[in-house]
Tab-separated table of C-alpha atoms in Angstrom:
chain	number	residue	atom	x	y	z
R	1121	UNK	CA	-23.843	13.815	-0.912
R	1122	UNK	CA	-22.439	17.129	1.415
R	1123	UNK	CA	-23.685	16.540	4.827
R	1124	UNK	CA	-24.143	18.361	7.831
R	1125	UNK	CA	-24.493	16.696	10.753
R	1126	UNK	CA	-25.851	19.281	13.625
R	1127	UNK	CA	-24.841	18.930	17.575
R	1128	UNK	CA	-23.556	15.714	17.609
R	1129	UNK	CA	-21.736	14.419	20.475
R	1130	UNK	CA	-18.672	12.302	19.348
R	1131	UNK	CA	-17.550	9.059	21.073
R	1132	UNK	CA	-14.052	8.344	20.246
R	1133	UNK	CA	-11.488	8.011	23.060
R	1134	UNK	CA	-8.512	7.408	20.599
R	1135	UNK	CA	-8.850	11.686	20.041
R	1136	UNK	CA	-9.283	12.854	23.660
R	1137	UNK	CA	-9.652	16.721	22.240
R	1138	UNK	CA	-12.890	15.836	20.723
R	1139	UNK	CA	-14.091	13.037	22.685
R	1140	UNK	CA	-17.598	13.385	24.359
R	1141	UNK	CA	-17.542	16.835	22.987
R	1142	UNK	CA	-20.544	17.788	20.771
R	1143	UNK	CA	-19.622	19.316	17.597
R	1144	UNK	CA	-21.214	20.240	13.979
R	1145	UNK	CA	-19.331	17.493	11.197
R	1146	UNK	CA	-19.482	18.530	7.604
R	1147	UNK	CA	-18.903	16.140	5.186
R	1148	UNK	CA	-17.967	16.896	1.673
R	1149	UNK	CA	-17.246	14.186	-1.183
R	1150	UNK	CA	-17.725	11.675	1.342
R	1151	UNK	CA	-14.534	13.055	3.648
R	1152	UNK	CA	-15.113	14.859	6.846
R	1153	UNK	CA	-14.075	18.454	6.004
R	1154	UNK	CA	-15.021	20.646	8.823
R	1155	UNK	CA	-15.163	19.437	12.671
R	1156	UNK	CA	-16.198	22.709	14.704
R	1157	UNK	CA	-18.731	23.807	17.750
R	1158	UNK	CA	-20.553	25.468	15.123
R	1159	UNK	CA	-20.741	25.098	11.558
R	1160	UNK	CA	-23.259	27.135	8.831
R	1161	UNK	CA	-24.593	24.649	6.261
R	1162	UNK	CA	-23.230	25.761	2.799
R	1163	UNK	CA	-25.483	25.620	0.033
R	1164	UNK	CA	-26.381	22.122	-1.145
R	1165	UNK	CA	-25.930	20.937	1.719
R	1166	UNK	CA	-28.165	18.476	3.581
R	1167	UNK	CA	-28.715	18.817	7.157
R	1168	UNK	CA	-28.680	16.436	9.954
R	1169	UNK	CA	-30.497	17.224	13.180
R	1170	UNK	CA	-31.382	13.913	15.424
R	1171	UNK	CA	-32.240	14.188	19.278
R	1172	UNK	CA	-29.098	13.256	21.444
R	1173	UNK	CA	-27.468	12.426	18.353
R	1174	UNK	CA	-23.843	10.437	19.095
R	1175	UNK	CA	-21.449	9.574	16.464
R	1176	UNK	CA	-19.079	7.287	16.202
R	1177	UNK	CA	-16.408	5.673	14.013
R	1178	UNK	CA	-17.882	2.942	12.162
R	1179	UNK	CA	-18.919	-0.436	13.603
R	1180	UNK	CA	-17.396	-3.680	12.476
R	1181	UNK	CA	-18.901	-7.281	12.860
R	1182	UNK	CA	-16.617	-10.064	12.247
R	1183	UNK	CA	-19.426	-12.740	12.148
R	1184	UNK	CA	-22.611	-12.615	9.668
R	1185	UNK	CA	-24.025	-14.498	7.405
R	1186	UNK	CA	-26.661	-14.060	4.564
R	1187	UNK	CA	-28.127	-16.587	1.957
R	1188	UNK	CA	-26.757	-15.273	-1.163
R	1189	UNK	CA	-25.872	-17.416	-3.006
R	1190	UNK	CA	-28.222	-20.362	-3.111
R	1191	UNK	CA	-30.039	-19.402	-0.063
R	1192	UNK	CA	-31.803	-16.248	-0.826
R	1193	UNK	CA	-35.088	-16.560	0.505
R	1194	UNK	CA	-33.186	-16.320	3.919
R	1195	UNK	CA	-31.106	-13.242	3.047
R	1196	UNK	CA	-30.312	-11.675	0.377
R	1197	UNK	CA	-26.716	-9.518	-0.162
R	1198	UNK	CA	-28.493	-6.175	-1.213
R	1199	UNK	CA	-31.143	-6.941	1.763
R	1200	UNK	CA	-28.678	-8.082	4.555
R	1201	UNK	CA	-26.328	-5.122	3.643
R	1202	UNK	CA	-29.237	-3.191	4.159
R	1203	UNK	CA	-29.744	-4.427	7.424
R	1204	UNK	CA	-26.122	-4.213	8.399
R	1205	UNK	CA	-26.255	-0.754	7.634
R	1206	UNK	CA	-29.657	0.404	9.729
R	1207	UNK	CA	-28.042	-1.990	12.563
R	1208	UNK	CA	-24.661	0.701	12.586
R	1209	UNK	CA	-22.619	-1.486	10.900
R	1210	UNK	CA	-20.266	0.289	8.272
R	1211	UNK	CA	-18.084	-3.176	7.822
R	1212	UNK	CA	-19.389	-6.645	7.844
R	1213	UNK	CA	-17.129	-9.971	7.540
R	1214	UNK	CA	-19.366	-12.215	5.543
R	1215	UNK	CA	-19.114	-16.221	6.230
R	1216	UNK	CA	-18.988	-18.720	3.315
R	1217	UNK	CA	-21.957	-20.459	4.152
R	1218	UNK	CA	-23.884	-20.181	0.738
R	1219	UNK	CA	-24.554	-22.891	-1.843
R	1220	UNK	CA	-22.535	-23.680	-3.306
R	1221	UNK	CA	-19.820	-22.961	-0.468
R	1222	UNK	CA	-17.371	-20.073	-0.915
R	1223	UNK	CA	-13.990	-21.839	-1.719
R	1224	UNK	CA	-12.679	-20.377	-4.940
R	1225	UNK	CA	-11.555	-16.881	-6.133
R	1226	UNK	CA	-14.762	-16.774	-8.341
R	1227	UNK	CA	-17.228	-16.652	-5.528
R	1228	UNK	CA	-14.996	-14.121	-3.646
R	1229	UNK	CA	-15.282	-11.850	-6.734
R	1230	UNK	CA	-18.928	-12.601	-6.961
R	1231	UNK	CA	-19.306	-11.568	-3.640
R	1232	UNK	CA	-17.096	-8.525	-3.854
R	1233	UNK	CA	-19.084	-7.093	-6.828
R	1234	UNK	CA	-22.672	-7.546	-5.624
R	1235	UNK	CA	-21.815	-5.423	-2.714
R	1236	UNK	CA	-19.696	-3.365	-4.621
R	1237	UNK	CA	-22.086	-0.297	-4.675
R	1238	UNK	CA	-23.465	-0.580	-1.242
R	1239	UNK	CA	-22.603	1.616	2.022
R	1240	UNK	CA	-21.820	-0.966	4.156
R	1241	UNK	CA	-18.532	-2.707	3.183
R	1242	UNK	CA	-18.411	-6.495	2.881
R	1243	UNK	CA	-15.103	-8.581	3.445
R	1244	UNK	CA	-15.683	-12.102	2.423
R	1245	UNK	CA	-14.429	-15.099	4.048
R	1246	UNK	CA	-13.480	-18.502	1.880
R	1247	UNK	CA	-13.940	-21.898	2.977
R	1248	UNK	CA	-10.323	-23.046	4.367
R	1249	UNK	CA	-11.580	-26.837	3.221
R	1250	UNK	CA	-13.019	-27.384	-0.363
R	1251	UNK	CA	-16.840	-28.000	0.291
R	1252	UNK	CA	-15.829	-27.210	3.850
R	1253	UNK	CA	-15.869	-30.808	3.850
R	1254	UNK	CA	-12.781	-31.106	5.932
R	1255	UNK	CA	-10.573	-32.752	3.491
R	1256	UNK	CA	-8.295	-30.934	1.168
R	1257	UNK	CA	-7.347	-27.284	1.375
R	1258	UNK	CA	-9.079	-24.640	-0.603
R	1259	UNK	CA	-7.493	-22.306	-2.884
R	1260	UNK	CA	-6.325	-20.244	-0.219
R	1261	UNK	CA	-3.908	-18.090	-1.841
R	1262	UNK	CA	-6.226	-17.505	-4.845
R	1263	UNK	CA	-9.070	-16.243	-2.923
R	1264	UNK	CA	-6.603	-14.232	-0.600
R	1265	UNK	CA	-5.583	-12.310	-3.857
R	1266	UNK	CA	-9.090	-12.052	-4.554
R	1267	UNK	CA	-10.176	-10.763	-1.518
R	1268	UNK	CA	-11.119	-13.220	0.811
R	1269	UNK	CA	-10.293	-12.022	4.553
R	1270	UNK	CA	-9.522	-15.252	6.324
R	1271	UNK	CA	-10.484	-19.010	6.009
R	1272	UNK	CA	-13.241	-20.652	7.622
R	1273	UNK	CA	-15.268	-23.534	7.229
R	1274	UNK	CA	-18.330	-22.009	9.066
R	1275	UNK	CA	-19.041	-24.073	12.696
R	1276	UNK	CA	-17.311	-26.846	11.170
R	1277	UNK	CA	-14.563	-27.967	12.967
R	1278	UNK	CA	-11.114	-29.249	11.879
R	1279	UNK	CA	-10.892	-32.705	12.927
R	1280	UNK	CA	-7.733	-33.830	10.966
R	1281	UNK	CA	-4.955	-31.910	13.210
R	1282	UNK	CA	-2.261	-32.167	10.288
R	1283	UNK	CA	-4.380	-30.316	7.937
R	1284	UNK	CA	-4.551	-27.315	10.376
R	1285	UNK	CA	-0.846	-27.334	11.242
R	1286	UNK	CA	-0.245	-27.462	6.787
R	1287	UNK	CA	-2.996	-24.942	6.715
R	1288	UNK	CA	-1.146	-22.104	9.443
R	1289	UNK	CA	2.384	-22.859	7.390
R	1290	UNK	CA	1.119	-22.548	4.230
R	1291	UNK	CA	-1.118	-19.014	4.751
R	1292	UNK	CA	1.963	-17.557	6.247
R	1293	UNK	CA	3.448	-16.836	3.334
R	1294	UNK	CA	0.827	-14.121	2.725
R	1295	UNK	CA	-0.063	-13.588	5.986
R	1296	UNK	CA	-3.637	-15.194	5.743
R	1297	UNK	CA	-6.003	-15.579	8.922
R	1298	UNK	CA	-7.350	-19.218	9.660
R	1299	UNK	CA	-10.176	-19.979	11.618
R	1300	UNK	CA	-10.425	-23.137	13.429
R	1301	UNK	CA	-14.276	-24.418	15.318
R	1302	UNK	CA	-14.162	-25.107	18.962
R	1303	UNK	CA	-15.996	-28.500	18.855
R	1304	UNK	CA	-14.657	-31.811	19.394
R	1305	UNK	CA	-17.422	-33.851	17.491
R	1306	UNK	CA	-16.785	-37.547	19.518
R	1307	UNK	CA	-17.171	-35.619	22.497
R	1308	UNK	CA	-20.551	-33.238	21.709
R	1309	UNK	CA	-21.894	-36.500	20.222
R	1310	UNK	CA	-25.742	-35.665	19.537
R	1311	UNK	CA	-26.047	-33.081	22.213
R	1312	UNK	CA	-28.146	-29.634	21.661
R	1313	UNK	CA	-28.016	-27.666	24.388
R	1314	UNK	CA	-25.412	-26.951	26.914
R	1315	UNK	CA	-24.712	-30.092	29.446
R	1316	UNK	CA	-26.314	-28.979	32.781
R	1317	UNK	CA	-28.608	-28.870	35.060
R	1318	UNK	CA	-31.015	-27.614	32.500
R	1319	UNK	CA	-30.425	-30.065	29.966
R	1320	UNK	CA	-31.284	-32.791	32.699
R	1321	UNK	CA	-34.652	-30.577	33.518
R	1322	UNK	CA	-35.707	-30.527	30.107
R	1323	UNK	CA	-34.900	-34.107	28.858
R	1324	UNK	CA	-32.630	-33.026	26.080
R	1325	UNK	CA	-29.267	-33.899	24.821
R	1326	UNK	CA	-25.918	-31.945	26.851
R	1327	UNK	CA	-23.027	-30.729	24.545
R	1328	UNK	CA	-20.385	-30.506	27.522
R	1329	UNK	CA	-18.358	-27.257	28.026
R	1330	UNK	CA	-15.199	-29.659	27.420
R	1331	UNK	CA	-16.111	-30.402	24.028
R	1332	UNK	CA	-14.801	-26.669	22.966
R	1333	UNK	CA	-11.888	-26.629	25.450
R	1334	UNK	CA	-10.486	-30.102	24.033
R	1335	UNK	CA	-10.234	-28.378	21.000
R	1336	UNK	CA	-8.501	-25.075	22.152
R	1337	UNK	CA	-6.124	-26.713	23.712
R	1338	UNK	CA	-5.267	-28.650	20.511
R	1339	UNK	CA	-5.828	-26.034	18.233
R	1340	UNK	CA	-3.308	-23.461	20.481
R	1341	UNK	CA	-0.695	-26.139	20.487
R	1342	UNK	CA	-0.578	-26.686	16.818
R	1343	UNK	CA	-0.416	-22.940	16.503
R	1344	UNK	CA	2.432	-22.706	18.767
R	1345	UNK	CA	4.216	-25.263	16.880
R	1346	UNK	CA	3.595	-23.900	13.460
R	1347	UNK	CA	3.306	-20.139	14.083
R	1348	UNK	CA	0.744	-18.343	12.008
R	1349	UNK	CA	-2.360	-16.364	12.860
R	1350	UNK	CA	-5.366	-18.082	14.282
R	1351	UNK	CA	-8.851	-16.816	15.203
R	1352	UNK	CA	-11.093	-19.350	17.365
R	1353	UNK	CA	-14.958	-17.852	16.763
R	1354	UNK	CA	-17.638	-17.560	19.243
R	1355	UNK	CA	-15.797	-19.043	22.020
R	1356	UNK	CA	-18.694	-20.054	25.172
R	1357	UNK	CA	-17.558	-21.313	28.362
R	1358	UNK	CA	-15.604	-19.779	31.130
R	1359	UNK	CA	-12.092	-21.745	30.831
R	1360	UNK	CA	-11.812	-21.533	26.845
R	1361	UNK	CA	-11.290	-17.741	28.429
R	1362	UNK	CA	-8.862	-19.052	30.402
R	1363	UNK	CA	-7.100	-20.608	27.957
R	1364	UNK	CA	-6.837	-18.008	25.406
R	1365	UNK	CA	-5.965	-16.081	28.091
R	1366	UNK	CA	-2.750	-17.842	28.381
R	1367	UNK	CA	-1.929	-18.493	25.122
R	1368	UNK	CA	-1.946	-14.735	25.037
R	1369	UNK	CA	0.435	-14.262	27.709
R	1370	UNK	CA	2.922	-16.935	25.718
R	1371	UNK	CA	3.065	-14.885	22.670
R	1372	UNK	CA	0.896	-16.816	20.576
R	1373	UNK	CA	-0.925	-14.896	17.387
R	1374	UNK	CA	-4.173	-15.531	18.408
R	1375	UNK	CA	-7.576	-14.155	18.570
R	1376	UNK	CA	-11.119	-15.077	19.706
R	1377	UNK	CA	-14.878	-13.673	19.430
R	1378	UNK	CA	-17.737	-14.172	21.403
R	1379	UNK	CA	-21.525	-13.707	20.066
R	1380	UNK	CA	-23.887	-11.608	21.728
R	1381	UNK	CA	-26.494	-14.292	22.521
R	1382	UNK	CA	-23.731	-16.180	24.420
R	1383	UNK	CA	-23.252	-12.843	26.990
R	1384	UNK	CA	-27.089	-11.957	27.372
R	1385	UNK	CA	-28.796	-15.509	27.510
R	1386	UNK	CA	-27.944	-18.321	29.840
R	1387	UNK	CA	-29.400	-21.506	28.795
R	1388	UNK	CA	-32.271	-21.092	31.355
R	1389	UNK	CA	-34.285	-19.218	28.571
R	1390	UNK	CA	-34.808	-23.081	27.060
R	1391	UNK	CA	-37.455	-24.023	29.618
R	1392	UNK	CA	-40.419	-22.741	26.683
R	1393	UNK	CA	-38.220	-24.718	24.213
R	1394	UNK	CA	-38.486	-21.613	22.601
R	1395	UNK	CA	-36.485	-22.481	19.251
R	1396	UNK	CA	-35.236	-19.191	18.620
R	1397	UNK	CA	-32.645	-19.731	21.442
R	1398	UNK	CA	-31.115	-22.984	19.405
R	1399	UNK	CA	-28.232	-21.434	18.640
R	1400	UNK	CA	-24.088	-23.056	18.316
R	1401	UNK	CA	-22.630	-22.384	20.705
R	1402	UNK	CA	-25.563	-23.381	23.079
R	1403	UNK	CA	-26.183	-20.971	25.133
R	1404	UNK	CA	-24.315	-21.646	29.106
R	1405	UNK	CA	-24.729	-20.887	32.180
R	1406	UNK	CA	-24.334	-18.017	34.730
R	1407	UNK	CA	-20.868	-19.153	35.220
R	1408	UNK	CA	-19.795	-18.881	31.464
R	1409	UNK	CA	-21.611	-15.756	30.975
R	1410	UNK	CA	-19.933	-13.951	33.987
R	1411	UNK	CA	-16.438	-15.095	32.637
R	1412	UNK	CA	-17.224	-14.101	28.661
R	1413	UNK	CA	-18.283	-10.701	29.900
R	1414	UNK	CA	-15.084	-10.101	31.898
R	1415	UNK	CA	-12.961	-11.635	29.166
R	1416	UNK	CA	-14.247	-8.717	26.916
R	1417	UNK	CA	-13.349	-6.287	29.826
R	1418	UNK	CA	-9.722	-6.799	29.727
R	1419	UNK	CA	-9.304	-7.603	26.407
R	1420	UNK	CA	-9.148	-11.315	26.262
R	1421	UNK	CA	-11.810	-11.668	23.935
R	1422	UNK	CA	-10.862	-9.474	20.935
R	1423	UNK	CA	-14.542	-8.949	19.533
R	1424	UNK	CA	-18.111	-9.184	20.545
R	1425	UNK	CA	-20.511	-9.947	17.005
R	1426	UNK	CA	-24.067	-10.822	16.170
R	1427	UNK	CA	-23.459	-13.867	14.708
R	1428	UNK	CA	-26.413	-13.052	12.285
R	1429	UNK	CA	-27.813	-16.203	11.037
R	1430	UNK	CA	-30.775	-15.847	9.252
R	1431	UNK	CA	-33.111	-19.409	8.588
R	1432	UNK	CA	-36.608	-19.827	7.172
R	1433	UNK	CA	-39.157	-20.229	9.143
R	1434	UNK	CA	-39.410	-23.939	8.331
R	1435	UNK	CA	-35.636	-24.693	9.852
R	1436	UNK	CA	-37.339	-23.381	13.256
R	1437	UNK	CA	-41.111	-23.814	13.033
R	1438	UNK	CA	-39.932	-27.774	14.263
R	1439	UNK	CA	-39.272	-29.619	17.525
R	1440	UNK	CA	-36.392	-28.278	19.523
R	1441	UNK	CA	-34.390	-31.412	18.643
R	1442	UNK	CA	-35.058	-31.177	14.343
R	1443	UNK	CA	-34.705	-27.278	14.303
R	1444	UNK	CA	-31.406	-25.847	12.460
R	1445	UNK	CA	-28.783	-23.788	14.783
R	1446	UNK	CA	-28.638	-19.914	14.582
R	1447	UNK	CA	-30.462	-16.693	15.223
R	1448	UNK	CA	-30.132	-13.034	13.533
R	1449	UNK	CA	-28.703	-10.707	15.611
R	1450	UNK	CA	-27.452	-7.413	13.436
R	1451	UNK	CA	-29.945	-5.121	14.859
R	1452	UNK	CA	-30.550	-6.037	18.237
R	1453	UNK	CA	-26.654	-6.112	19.104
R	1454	UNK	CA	-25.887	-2.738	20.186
R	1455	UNK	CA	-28.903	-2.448	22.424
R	1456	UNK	CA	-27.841	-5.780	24.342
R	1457	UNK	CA	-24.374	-5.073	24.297
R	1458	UNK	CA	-25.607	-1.673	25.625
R	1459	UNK	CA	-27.135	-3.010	28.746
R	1460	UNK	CA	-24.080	-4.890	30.218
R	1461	UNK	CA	-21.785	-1.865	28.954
R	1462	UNK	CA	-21.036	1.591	29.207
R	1463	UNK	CA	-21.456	3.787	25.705
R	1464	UNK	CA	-17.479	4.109	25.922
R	1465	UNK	CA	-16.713	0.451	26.454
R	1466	UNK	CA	-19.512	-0.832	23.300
R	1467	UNK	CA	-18.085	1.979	21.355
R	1468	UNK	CA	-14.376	0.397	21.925
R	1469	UNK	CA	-15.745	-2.940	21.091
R	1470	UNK	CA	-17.767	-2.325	17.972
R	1471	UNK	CA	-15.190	-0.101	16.562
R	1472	UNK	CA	-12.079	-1.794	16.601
R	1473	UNK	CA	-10.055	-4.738	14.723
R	1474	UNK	CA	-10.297	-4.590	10.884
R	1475	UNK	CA	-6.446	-4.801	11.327
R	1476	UNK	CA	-6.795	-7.965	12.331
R	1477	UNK	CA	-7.911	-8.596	8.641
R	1478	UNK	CA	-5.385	-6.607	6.858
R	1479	UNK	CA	-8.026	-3.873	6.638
R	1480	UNK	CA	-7.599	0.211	7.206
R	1481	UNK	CA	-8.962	1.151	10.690
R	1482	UNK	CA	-10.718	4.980	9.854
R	1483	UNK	CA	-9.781	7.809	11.739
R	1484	UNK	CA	-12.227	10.716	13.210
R	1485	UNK	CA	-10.705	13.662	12.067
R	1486	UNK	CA	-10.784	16.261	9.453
R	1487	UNK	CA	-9.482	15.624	5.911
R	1488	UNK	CA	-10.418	11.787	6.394
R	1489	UNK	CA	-13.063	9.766	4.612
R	1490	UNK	CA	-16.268	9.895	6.779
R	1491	UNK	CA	-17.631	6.634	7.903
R	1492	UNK	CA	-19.695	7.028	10.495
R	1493	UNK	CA	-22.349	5.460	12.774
R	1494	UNK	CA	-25.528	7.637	14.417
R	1495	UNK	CA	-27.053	6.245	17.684
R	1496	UNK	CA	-29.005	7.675	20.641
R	1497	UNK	CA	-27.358	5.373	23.570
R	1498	UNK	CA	-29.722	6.705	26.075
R	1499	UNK	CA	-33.266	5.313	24.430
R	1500	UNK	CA	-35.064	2.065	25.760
R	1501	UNK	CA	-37.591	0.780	24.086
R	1502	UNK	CA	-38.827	-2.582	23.576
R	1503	UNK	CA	-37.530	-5.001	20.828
R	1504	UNK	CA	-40.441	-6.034	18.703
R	1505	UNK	CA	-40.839	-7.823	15.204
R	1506	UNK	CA	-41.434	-4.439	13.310
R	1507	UNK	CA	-37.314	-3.748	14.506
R	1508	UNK	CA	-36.246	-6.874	12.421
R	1509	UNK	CA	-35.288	-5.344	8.716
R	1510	UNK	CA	-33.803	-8.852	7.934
R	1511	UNK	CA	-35.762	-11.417	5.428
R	1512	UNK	CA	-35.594	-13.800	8.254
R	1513	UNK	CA	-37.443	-13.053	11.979
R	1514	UNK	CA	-35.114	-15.871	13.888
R	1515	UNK	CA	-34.276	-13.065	16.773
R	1516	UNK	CA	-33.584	-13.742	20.488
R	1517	UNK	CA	-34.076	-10.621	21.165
R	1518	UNK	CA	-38.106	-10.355	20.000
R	1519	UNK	CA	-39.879	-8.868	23.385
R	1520	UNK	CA	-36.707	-7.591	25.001
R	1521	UNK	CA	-36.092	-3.940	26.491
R	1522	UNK	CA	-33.128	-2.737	24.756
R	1523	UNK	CA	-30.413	0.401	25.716
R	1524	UNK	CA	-29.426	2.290	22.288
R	1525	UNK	CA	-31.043	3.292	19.449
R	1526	UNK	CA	-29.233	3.184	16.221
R	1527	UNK	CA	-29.953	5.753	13.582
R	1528	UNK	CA	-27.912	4.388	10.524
R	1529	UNK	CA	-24.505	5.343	9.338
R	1530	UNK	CA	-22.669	7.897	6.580
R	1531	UNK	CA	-19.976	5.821	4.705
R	1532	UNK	CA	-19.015	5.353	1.364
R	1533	UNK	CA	-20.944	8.738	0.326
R	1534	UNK	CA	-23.991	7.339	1.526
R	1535	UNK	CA	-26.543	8.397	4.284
R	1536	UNK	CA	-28.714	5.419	5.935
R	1537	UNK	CA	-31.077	5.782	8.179
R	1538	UNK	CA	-34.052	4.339	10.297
């Protein structure tokens, strides 16, 4: 598809000479062939017009999850890619959390070819564990070479320290990317919500913030024993910022994420025992909040993601205590990202780190391929069910006045949009 997108105003402060400048983009054979202040569409061409149209390179999410395989009637791949797409996202990192559980090179292909045709792009992460049972090591270098992006077994954490420090040495020899859960399980014990003064309120079961620092701490000092690359997901509390902080400053190869929920919600928002907000991490306090939001500010935390976990309705229809962990997220995040951040500063974070998985980072310029997201950063409006274009309607953000409207995106020769 040729494309002409009309008077759109570009955010991208890696080219300062175009940055917050509008311009006509033509796209041809799905590269971007003509940037210019004014551009005649040539024939064939389809034309873009959208009020306060903004473009941007495309957005990446490091943290979703579907149901295919084995769990479709939560999500399916052709469904949640969708989604991903409508939601901005060009690239999605997809977690092994199917049944059965992603952990050979044959579900990474599987995975690779049903999204094969599809404008969003999905990266596929295997199980580090077989089962993600915690026991013996997947075939790591197998589903590397079939495209697996990292190794995680999804919120599970690693108890037995030895099999980290064998998994770090061993992926180094192909410069593989191992996740490790911030949860000491002793420690969390039956607990559900953040330990706090709300959890004592309420009557329900306190996961303390140590629980996830105990962890760091072990995790970073294996890594700095064994070298390797490490990525610690959806990090909560205020000193697990702190300590990636310094493990930073050492020299250590690591990285960490934080889920939107955990920035916009404190876990004040549990006084309705509203299930929706059951989500792992639990949701913290003011404290934790204030320190995850300046952690993304200087670049601490190296990404910001939905965390899209999409559940049927029976996993939350329950008592707070029985209900299942997790919320969707994909197309509420820009507009809460949007209201704690300037359009420049969500842009940054939605738009950078695929090298972090050995993947191409796009450039805005002509001559290169065009993958693009459309948004209006200026609309509010209020988040309702109709928004949600996942299977699943698990959403924190149901009732909420957003910042940002996405439009869709252009990528892989393909036009989305709402």
């Amino acid at each position: 598809m040729n494309l002409l997108l009309k008077s759109a105003k570009i955010v991208n402060a890696h080219t300062t000479d175009l940055h917050l400048k509008k311009r006509d983009i033509l796209i041809q054979n799905g590269q971007i062939a003509k940037i210019a202040t004014k551009i005649e569409a040539p024939k064939g061409t389809k034309t873009v017009e959208l009020k306060n149209l903004h473009v941007s390179l495309g957005w990446f999410d490091s943290s979703v999850c579907f149901g295919e395989p084995g769990y479709e009637e939560r999500e399916t791949i052709k469904n949640g890619l969708r989604t991903a797409a409508l939601s901005g996202f060009t690239d999605i990192v997809l977690n092994p959390n199917t049944h059965p559980i992603v952990d050979s090179s044959s579900d990474i292909v599987f995975l690779k070819n049903a999204s094969r045709e599809d404008a969003t792009n999905l990266y596929p992460l295997g199980a580090m564990t077989m089962g993600a049972e915690g026991i013996d090591l997947a075939e790591l270098y197998d589903m590397r070479n079939a495209g697996a992006v990292g190794f995680y077994d999804y919120k599970s954490p690693i108890m037995n320290s030895n099999l980290l420090k064998i998994a770090l040495q061993y992926v180094q020899n192909f410069d593989g990317l191992i996740y490790s859960q911030p949860l000491d399980v002793k420690i969390a014990g039956k607990g559900v919500v953040h330990e706090g003064e709300t959890s004592t309120k309420l009557g329900l079961k306190g996961i303390p913030a140590m629980a996830e620092e105990i962890q760091i701490v072990r995790d970073l000092f294996i890594l700095e024993y064994t070298g390797g690359k490490l990525h610690i997901p959806t990090i909560s509390t205020a000193n697990a910022v702190k300590l990636i902080a310094d493990a930073k400053k050492k020299g250590l190869d690591v990285s960490c994420s934080v889920a939107i929920h955990n920035i916009c919600f404190t876990d004040e928002v549990l006084e309705e025992f509203d299930t929706a907000f059951k989500v792992y991490p639990p949701l913290r306090d003011k404290k934790d909040t204030k320190a995850l939001i300046k952690g993304l500010n200087n670049g601490t935390i190296d990404y910001v993601t939905s965390d899209h976990t999409p559940l049927n309705i029976e996993l939350k229809a329950v008592e707070f205590d029985n209900a299942d962990y997790g919320a969707i997220g994909l197309e509420s995040l820009f507009g809460l990202l949007h209201k704690h951040f300037d359009t420049e500063k969500c842009i940054d974070l939605l738009t950078h780190g695929k090298k972090r998985y050995g993947l191409v980072e796009p450039i805005l310029a002509e001559g290169e391929k065009a993958c693009l997201t459309l948004f209006d950063p200026d609309l509010e409006y209020v988040f309702e069910k109709g928004h949600v274009h996942s299977t699943s309607k698990n959403s924190m953000a149901i009732d909420e006045t957003l910042r940002g409207k996405v439009y869709g995106i252009y990528n892989n020769h393909q036009l989305i949009l709402n």
